XYZ file of N, CA and C in Angstrom:
525
model
N 3.132 -5.868 -22.871
C 1.797 -6.357 -22.610
C 1.042 -5.283 -21.817
N 0.060 -4.657 -22.424
C -0.778 -3.654 -21.778
C -1.884 -4.389 -21.036
N -2.199 -3.901 -19.861
C -3.232 -4.551 -19.043
C -4.605 -4.268 -19.635
N -5.331 -5.341 -20.007
C -6.625 -5.213 -20.674
C -7.724 -4.668 -19.776
N -7.578 -4.763 -18.453
C -8.643 -4.340 -17.552
C -8.667 -2.825 -17.335
N -7.632 -2.122 -17.804
C -7.563 -0.675 -17.639
C -8.012 -0.025 -18.941
N -9.002 0.894 -18.884
C -9.490 1.534 -20.114
C -8.371 2.256 -20.867
N -8.489 2.314 -22.188
C -7.500 3.008 -23.020
C -7.333 4.441 -22.528
N -6.093 4.898 -22.492
C -5.823 6.256 -22.011
C -5.766 6.365 -20.504
N -6.032 5.275 -19.804
C -6.058 5.266 -18.335
C -5.012 4.303 -17.783
N -3.898 4.144 -18.491
C -2.862 3.215 -18.038
C -2.170 3.744 -16.785
N -1.664 2.860 -15.979
C -0.927 3.222 -14.779
C 0.386 3.875 -15.197
N 0.632 5.066 -14.696
C 1.787 5.840 -15.137
C 3.124 5.263 -14.690
N 3.127 4.409 -13.683
C 4.380 3.857 -13.174
C 4.727 2.502 -13.793
N 4.005 2.121 -14.855
C 4.312 0.899 -15.596
C 4.552 1.260 -17.052
N 5.595 0.654 -17.658
C 5.846 0.919 -19.075
C 4.913 0.063 -19.919
N 5.087 0.130 -21.238
C 4.177 -0.599 -22.128
C 4.268 -2.114 -21.967
N 5.346 -2.597 -21.347
C 5.482 -4.025 -21.082
C 5.078 -4.410 -19.656
N 4.571 -3.437 -18.897
C 4.132 -3.704 -17.537
C 5.252 -3.681 -16.515
N 6.403 -3.170 -16.899
C 7.530 -3.091 -15.969
C 7.488 -1.770 -15.207
N 7.965 -1.789 -13.950
C 7.950 -0.546 -13.162
C 8.927 0.488 -13.714
N 8.543 1.754 -13.576
C 9.401 2.862 -14.009
C 9.060 4.103 -13.204
N 10.019 4.989 -13.084
C 9.720 6.314 -12.543
C 9.188 7.123 -13.712
N 8.152 7.872 -13.474
C 7.565 8.707 -14.512
C 8.586 9.779 -14.910
N 8.697 10.039 -16.194
C 9.608 11.077 -16.687
C 8.965 12.441 -16.437
N 9.545 13.221 -15.531
C 9.011 14.542 -15.194
C 9.876 15.665 -15.770
N 10.824 15.297 -16.634
C 11.781 16.288 -17.144
C 11.129 17.417 -17.930
N 9.992 17.187 -18.536
C 9.331 18.228 -19.326
C 8.251 18.993 -18.574
N 8.056 18.693 -17.309
C 6.990 19.331 -16.543
C 7.432 20.675 -15.983
N 6.488 21.586 -15.855
C 6.766 22.920 -15.315
C 6.828 22.875 -13.792
N 7.762 23.636 -13.244
C 7.853 23.771 -11.798
C 6.727 24.698 -11.333
N 5.922 24.223 -10.393
C 4.850 25.047 -9.820
C 4.820 24.808 -8.312
N 4.124 25.696 -7.628
C 3.935 25.530 -6.181
C 2.853 24.488 -5.993
N 3.157 23.458 -5.255
C 2.259 22.324 -5.081
C 2.021 22.086 -3.597
N 0.787 21.786 -3.255
C 0.445 21.488 -1.869
C -0.382 20.212 -1.815
N -0.374 19.579 -0.673
C -1.243 18.427 -0.440
C -1.593 18.386 1.038
N -2.834 18.005 1.297
C -3.309 17.822 2.665
C -3.903 16.418 2.743
N -3.444 15.650 3.727
C -3.954 14.292 3.925
C -4.404 14.149 5.371
N -5.262 13.170 5.604
C -5.748 12.909 6.952
C -5.848 11.425 7.195
N -5.975 11.081 8.451
C -6.186 9.706 8.866
C -6.510 9.704 10.342
N -6.789 8.536 10.895
C -7.098 8.486 12.321
C -6.695 7.149 12.914
N -6.584 7.167 14.224
C -6.327 5.953 14.990
C -7.497 5.804 15.954
N -8.265 4.741 15.780
C -9.385 4.447 16.665
C -8.811 3.813 17.933
N -9.236 4.335 19.070
C -8.687 3.923 20.359
C -9.694 3.112 21.157
N -9.189 2.305 22.062
C -10.110 1.695 23.012
C -10.213 2.619 24.228
N -11.057 2.265 25.153
C -11.351 3.117 26.312
C -10.101 3.454 27.130
N -9.251 2.457 27.365
C -8.071 2.672 28.206
C -7.088 3.660 27.584
N -6.831 3.524 26.293
C -5.904 4.440 25.614
C -6.510 5.832 25.549
N -7.781 5.914 25.222
C -8.451 7.220 25.142
C -8.403 7.923 26.497
N -8.663 7.183 27.556
C -8.634 7.774 28.896
C -7.233 8.269 29.242
N -6.233 7.510 28.887
C -4.849 7.913 29.160
C -4.505 9.202 28.414
N -4.863 9.271 27.143
C -4.560 10.454 26.346
C -5.396 11.658 26.783
N -6.641 11.432 27.166
C -7.495 12.556 27.574
C -7.097 13.101 28.935
N -6.506 12.255 29.774
C -6.035 12.705 31.083
C -4.718 13.467 30.977
N -4.172 13.523 29.771
C -2.912 14.228 29.581
C -1.715 13.415 30.019
N -1.948 12.148 30.330
C -0.832 11.289 30.716
C 0.003 10.994 29.474
N 1.270 10.960 29.658
C 2.155 10.623 28.562
C 2.547 9.161 28.635
N 2.917 8.640 27.500
C 3.447 7.291 27.444
C 4.806 7.280 28.143
N 5.262 6.107 28.535
C 6.604 5.987 29.100
C 7.647 6.439 28.077
N 7.237 6.474 26.799
C 8.154 6.854 25.732
C 8.144 8.356 25.467
N 7.222 9.109 26.080
C 7.178 10.557 25.878
C 5.802 11.057 25.492
N 5.724 12.313 25.079
C 4.479 12.960 24.662
C 4.020 12.356 23.330
N 2.944 11.602 23.379
C 2.473 10.835 22.224
C 2.270 11.721 20.989
N 1.541 12.808 21.120
C 1.213 13.602 19.948
C 2.436 14.312 19.373
N 3.279 14.888 20.228
C 4.456 15.608 19.710
C 5.422 14.655 19.022
N 5.584 13.461 19.584
C 6.488 12.497 18.963
C 5.889 11.975 17.657
N 4.586 11.737 17.625
C 3.930 11.302 16.385
C 4.045 12.379 15.304
N 3.889 13.633 15.684
C 4.016 14.730 14.716
C 5.438 14.796 14.167
N 6.424 14.619 15.043
C 7.818 14.626 14.594
C 8.097 13.450 13.667
N 7.592 12.281 14.001
C 7.767 11.100 13.150
C 7.140 11.325 11.780
N 5.974 11.969 11.750
C 5.317 12.254 10.480
C 6.146 13.174 9.610
N 6.737 14.208 10.212
C 7.587 15.127 9.448
C 8.821 14.391 8.931
N 9.413 13.565 9.756
C 10.573 12.783 9.305
C 10.201 11.878 8.131
N 9.024 11.264 8.187
C 8.575 10.378 7.105
C 8.330 11.158 5.820
N 7.774 12.371 5.938
C 7.569 13.213 4.747
C 8.898 13.363 4.009
N 9.952 13.651 4.752
C 11.264 13.885 4.149
C 11.877 12.616 3.566
N 11.451 11.445 4.031
C 12.020 10.183 3.566
C 11.107 9.432 2.589
N 10.054 10.059 2.132
C 9.095 9.372 1.263
C 9.739 8.661 0.079
N 10.657 9.284 -0.672
C 11.241 8.566 -1.816
C 12.043 7.321 -1.419
N 12.479 7.239 -0.168
C 13.182 6.051 0.304
C 12.208 4.931 0.655
N 10.945 5.294 0.925
C 9.945 4.317 1.339
C 9.044 3.862 0.191
N 8.763 4.772 -0.738
C 7.887 4.475 -1.875
C 8.790 4.363 -3.101
N 8.978 3.170 -3.652
C 10.024 2.924 -4.638
C 10.053 3.841 -5.863
N 8.930 4.218 -6.410
C 8.932 4.981 -7.657
C 8.617 6.457 -7.447
N 8.688 6.915 -6.223
C 8.395 8.303 -5.870
C 9.646 9.156 -6.097
N 9.482 10.313 -6.735
C 10.600 11.231 -6.980
C 11.015 11.952 -5.703
N 12.285 12.231 -5.595
C 12.789 13.065 -4.514
C 12.523 14.530 -4.845
N 11.982 15.264 -3.903
C 11.705 16.683 -4.129
C 12.173 17.487 -2.918
N 12.317 18.788 -3.132
C 12.741 19.666 -2.043
C 11.485 20.154 -1.317
N 11.250 19.639 -0.130
C 10.081 20.007 0.667
C 10.279 21.404 1.241
N 9.291 22.267 1.077
C 9.344 23.616 1.638
C 8.541 23.730 2.930
N 7.554 22.854 3.091
C 6.709 22.898 4.288
C 6.222 21.488 4.599
N 6.290 21.125 5.862
C 5.711 19.865 6.326
C 5.170 20.117 7.718
N 3.876 19.920 7.862
C 3.223 20.187 9.140
C 2.264 19.053 9.458
N 2.352 18.535 10.670
C 1.458 17.456 11.114
C 0.772 17.916 12.392
N -0.519 17.650 12.474
C -1.273 17.961 13.694
C -2.022 16.717 14.127
N -1.816 16.342 15.384
C -2.559 15.241 15.993
C -3.482 15.830 17.051
N -4.713 15.366 17.086
C -5.645 15.838 18.110
C -6.542 14.682 18.540
N -6.983 14.759 19.771
C -7.831 13.716 20.337
C -9.294 14.123 20.217
N -10.093 13.254 19.618
C -11.537 13.409 19.596
C -12.071 12.425 20.631
N -12.265 12.921 21.857
C -12.679 12.038 22.961
C -14.038 11.392 22.712
N -14.959 12.149 22.112
C -16.296 11.626 21.865
C -16.297 10.426 20.934
N -15.436 10.460 19.938
C -15.358 9.351 18.981
C -14.221 8.385 19.303
N -13.517 8.655 20.399
C -12.402 7.808 20.834
C -11.413 7.576 19.693
N -10.876 8.690 19.166
C -9.890 8.547 18.098
C -8.920 9.720 18.091
N -7.747 9.458 17.559
C -6.761 10.492 17.307
C -6.906 10.874 15.842
N -7.128 12.152 15.594
C -7.227 12.668 14.228
C -5.863 13.223 13.837
N -5.412 12.878 12.633
C -4.099 13.297 12.161
C -4.272 14.004 10.826
N -3.658 15.180 10.701
C -3.710 15.944 9.449
C -2.286 16.352 9.087
N -1.912 16.178 7.833
C -0.574 16.522 7.351
C -0.701 17.439 6.141
N 0.028 18.553 6.177
C 0.092 19.497 5.061
C 1.534 19.568 4.585
N 1.720 19.432 3.276
C 3.049 19.478 2.679
C 3.011 20.429 1.495
N 4.120 21.170 1.284
C 4.220 22.081 0.143
C 5.632 22.044 -0.423
N 5.719 22.258 -1.732
C 7.008 22.326 -2.420
C 6.809 23.043 -3.752
N 7.847 23.693 -4.203
C 7.866 24.243 -5.563
C 8.722 23.276 -6.369
N 8.061 22.467 -7.210
C 8.783 21.423 -7.923
C 8.003 21.011 -9.172
N 8.495 19.953 -9.843
C 7.861 19.489 -11.074
C 6.925 18.300 -10.842
N 6.832 17.854 -9.618
C 5.925 16.760 -9.295
C 5.282 17.029 -7.937
N 4.149 16.416 -7.711
C 3.331 16.729 -6.547
C 3.830 16.175 -5.226
N 3.134 16.539 -4.164
C 3.515 16.169 -2.806
C 2.448 15.311 -2.109
N 1.572 14.704 -2.891
C 0.527 13.874 -2.299
C 1.100 12.698 -1.525
N 2.084 12.018 -2.106
C 2.651 10.849 -1.438
C 3.333 11.239 -0.137
N 3.957 12.408 -0.112
C 4.602 12.869 1.108
C 3.574 13.115 2.214
N 2.444 13.733 1.865
C 1.405 13.993 2.862
C 0.795 12.689 3.379
N 0.535 11.751 2.491
C -0.025 10.461 2.894
C 0.970 9.663 3.743
N 2.236 9.735 3.406
C 3.269 9.046 4.173
C 3.409 9.663 5.563
N 3.322 10.989 5.639
C 3.396 11.668 6.929
C 2.283 11.233 7.864
N 1.058 11.161 7.352
C -0.078 10.707 8.167
C 0.136 9.259 8.606
N 0.583 8.425 7.683
C 0.778 7.005 7.993
C 1.799 6.810 9.104
N 2.926 7.507 9.002
C 3.972 7.364 10.028
C 3.514 7.911 11.375
N 2.778 9.017 11.369
C 2.260 9.567 12.627
C 1.284 8.581 13.268
N 0.415 7.976 12.463
C -0.549 7.005 12.990
C 0.174 5.779 13.565
N 1.179 5.294 12.861
C 1.946 4.151 13.362
C 2.667 4.499 14.665
N 3.116 5.720 14.780
C 3.797 6.156 16.000
C 2.828 6.215 17.172
N 1.609 6.716 16.944
C 0.589 6.705 18.006
C 0.366 5.265 18.466
N 0.216 4.367 17.507
C 0.019 2.961 17.857
C 1.194 2.439 18.687
N 2.419 2.686 18.201
C 3.614 2.202 18.893
C 3.694 2.723 20.318
N 3.388 3.977 20.519
C 3.527 4.578 21.840
C 2.434 4.143 22.804
N 1.297 3.722 22.275
C 0.153 3.363 23.132
C -0.068 1.863 23.258
N 0.647 1.060 22.504
C 0.390 -0.387 22.510
C 0.667 -1.047 23.860
N 1.454 -0.401 24.717
C 1.688 -0.947 26.048
C 0.449 -0.889 26.918
N -0.456 0.033 26.614
C -1.722 0.136 27.344
C -2.732 -0.839 26.753
N -2.818 -0.821 25.409
C -3.724 -1.724 24.702
C -3.314 -1.806 23.242
N -3.398 -2.987 22.691
C -3.119 -3.175 21.265
C -4.404 -3.094 20.449
N -5.497 -2.806 21.103
C -6.809 -2.755 20.452
C -7.040 -1.370 19.827
N -6.232 -1.053 18.825
C -6.361 0.213 18.088
C -6.429 -0.118 16.604
N -7.067 0.760 15.850
C -7.207 0.562 14.409
C -6.803 1.849 13.704
N -5.873 1.730 12.761
C -5.504 2.859 11.903
C -6.427 2.797 10.694
N -7.070 3.927 10.386
C -8.013 3.893 9.260
C -8.186 5.257 8.605
N -8.863 5.205 7.479
C -9.315 6.394 6.746
C -8.187 7.333 6.316
N -7.022 6.787 5.988
C -5.941 7.634 5.463
C -6.300 7.975 4.024
N -6.350 9.287 3.758
C -6.746 9.709 2.405
C -6.235 11.108 2.106
N -6.182 11.403 0.821
C -5.841 12.736 0.352
C -7.091 13.598 0.437
N -6.984 14.735 1.115
C -8.112 15.671 1.195
C -8.081 16.687 0.068
N -6.867 17.191 -0.228
C -6.756 18.232 -1.249
C -5.334 18.279 -1.764
N -5.207 18.619 -3.043
C -3.907 18.885 -3.620
C -4.064 20.036 -4.599
N -3.010 20.850 -4.707
C -3.019 21.969 -5.650
C -1.727 21.962 -6.443
N -1.772 22.630 -7.587
C -0.583 22.795 -8.419
C -0.455 21.714 -9.473
N 0.403 21.990 -10.420
C 0.682 21.019 -11.473
C -0.352 21.017 -12.578
N -0.102 20.149 -13.557
C -0.942 20.058 -14.747
C -2.382 19.661 -14.429
N -2.556 18.814 -13.427
C -3.909 18.332 -13.121
C -4.711 19.308 -12.267
N -4.085 20.389 -11.809
C -4.816 21.417 -11.070
C -5.155 21.027 -9.652
N -6.305 21.500 -9.199
C -6.718 21.283 -7.820
C -7.642 20.077 -7.728
N -7.383 19.256 -6.739
C -8.245 18.125 -6.425
C -8.718 18.294 -4.997
N -9.995 18.085 -4.772
C -10.565 18.076 -3.437
C -11.285 16.752 -3.249
N -11.114 16.121 -2.103
C -11.728 14.816 -1.845
C -13.205 14.834 -2.192
N -13.681 13.752 -2.693
C -15.055 13.661 -3.152
C -15.108 13.714 -4.672
N -13.909 13.841 -5.291
C -13.825 13.834 -6.733
C -14.047 15.161 -7.398
N -14.190 16.227 -6.605
C -14.417 17.542 -7.205
C -13.073 18.107 -7.669
N -12.906 18.256 -8.983
C -11.682 18.822 -9.539
C -11.992 20.197 -10.098
N -11.011 21.076 -9.982
C -11.141 22.404 -10.564
C -10.231 22.487 -11.771
N -10.340 23.558 -12.543
C -9.504 23.718 -13.719
C -8.039 23.643 -13.352
N -7.257 23.071 -14.253
C -5.817 22.950 -14.032
C -5.173 24.324 -14.007
N -4.109 24.415 -13.218
C -3.311 25.635 -13.240
C -1.951 25.301 -13.837
N -1.080 26.275 -13.913
C 0.179 26.075 -14.635
C 1.068 25.082 -14.010
């Protein structure tokens, strides 16, 4: 049963013709260098922002360094968390957390790279998500009034679909 609400040629790749879940067959795809950059943020209340801006650490440790480490760990475990995601050999995983005091938020950026037959977008998005959850976990003792938001893919390169940049601007595909 094909889903009628999806235009022809635009079927979800992780569902077979009967609508059952499947891992996409990547056996015929070319290995290329692939990168992905994702971002997200944690909106803070005044008390948490003041604590982080004063350089005070949580009782659990340095909030940003621990969140960055958690994000890298999540990148490596993405196929265990996302059921139909392929396991790949990660060559680079980098997370940066920074405080934007004016907007009272923690900005999180994750860059992932691998030479493989499938992309690293899910790994980058998972890294940002885990880092954001870690910021929340470490700061919830001060206030639970935080919001995780705006997690999105900023850019991806490599593979058949080529380069994607947020805003829908795609460039010609590369090998």
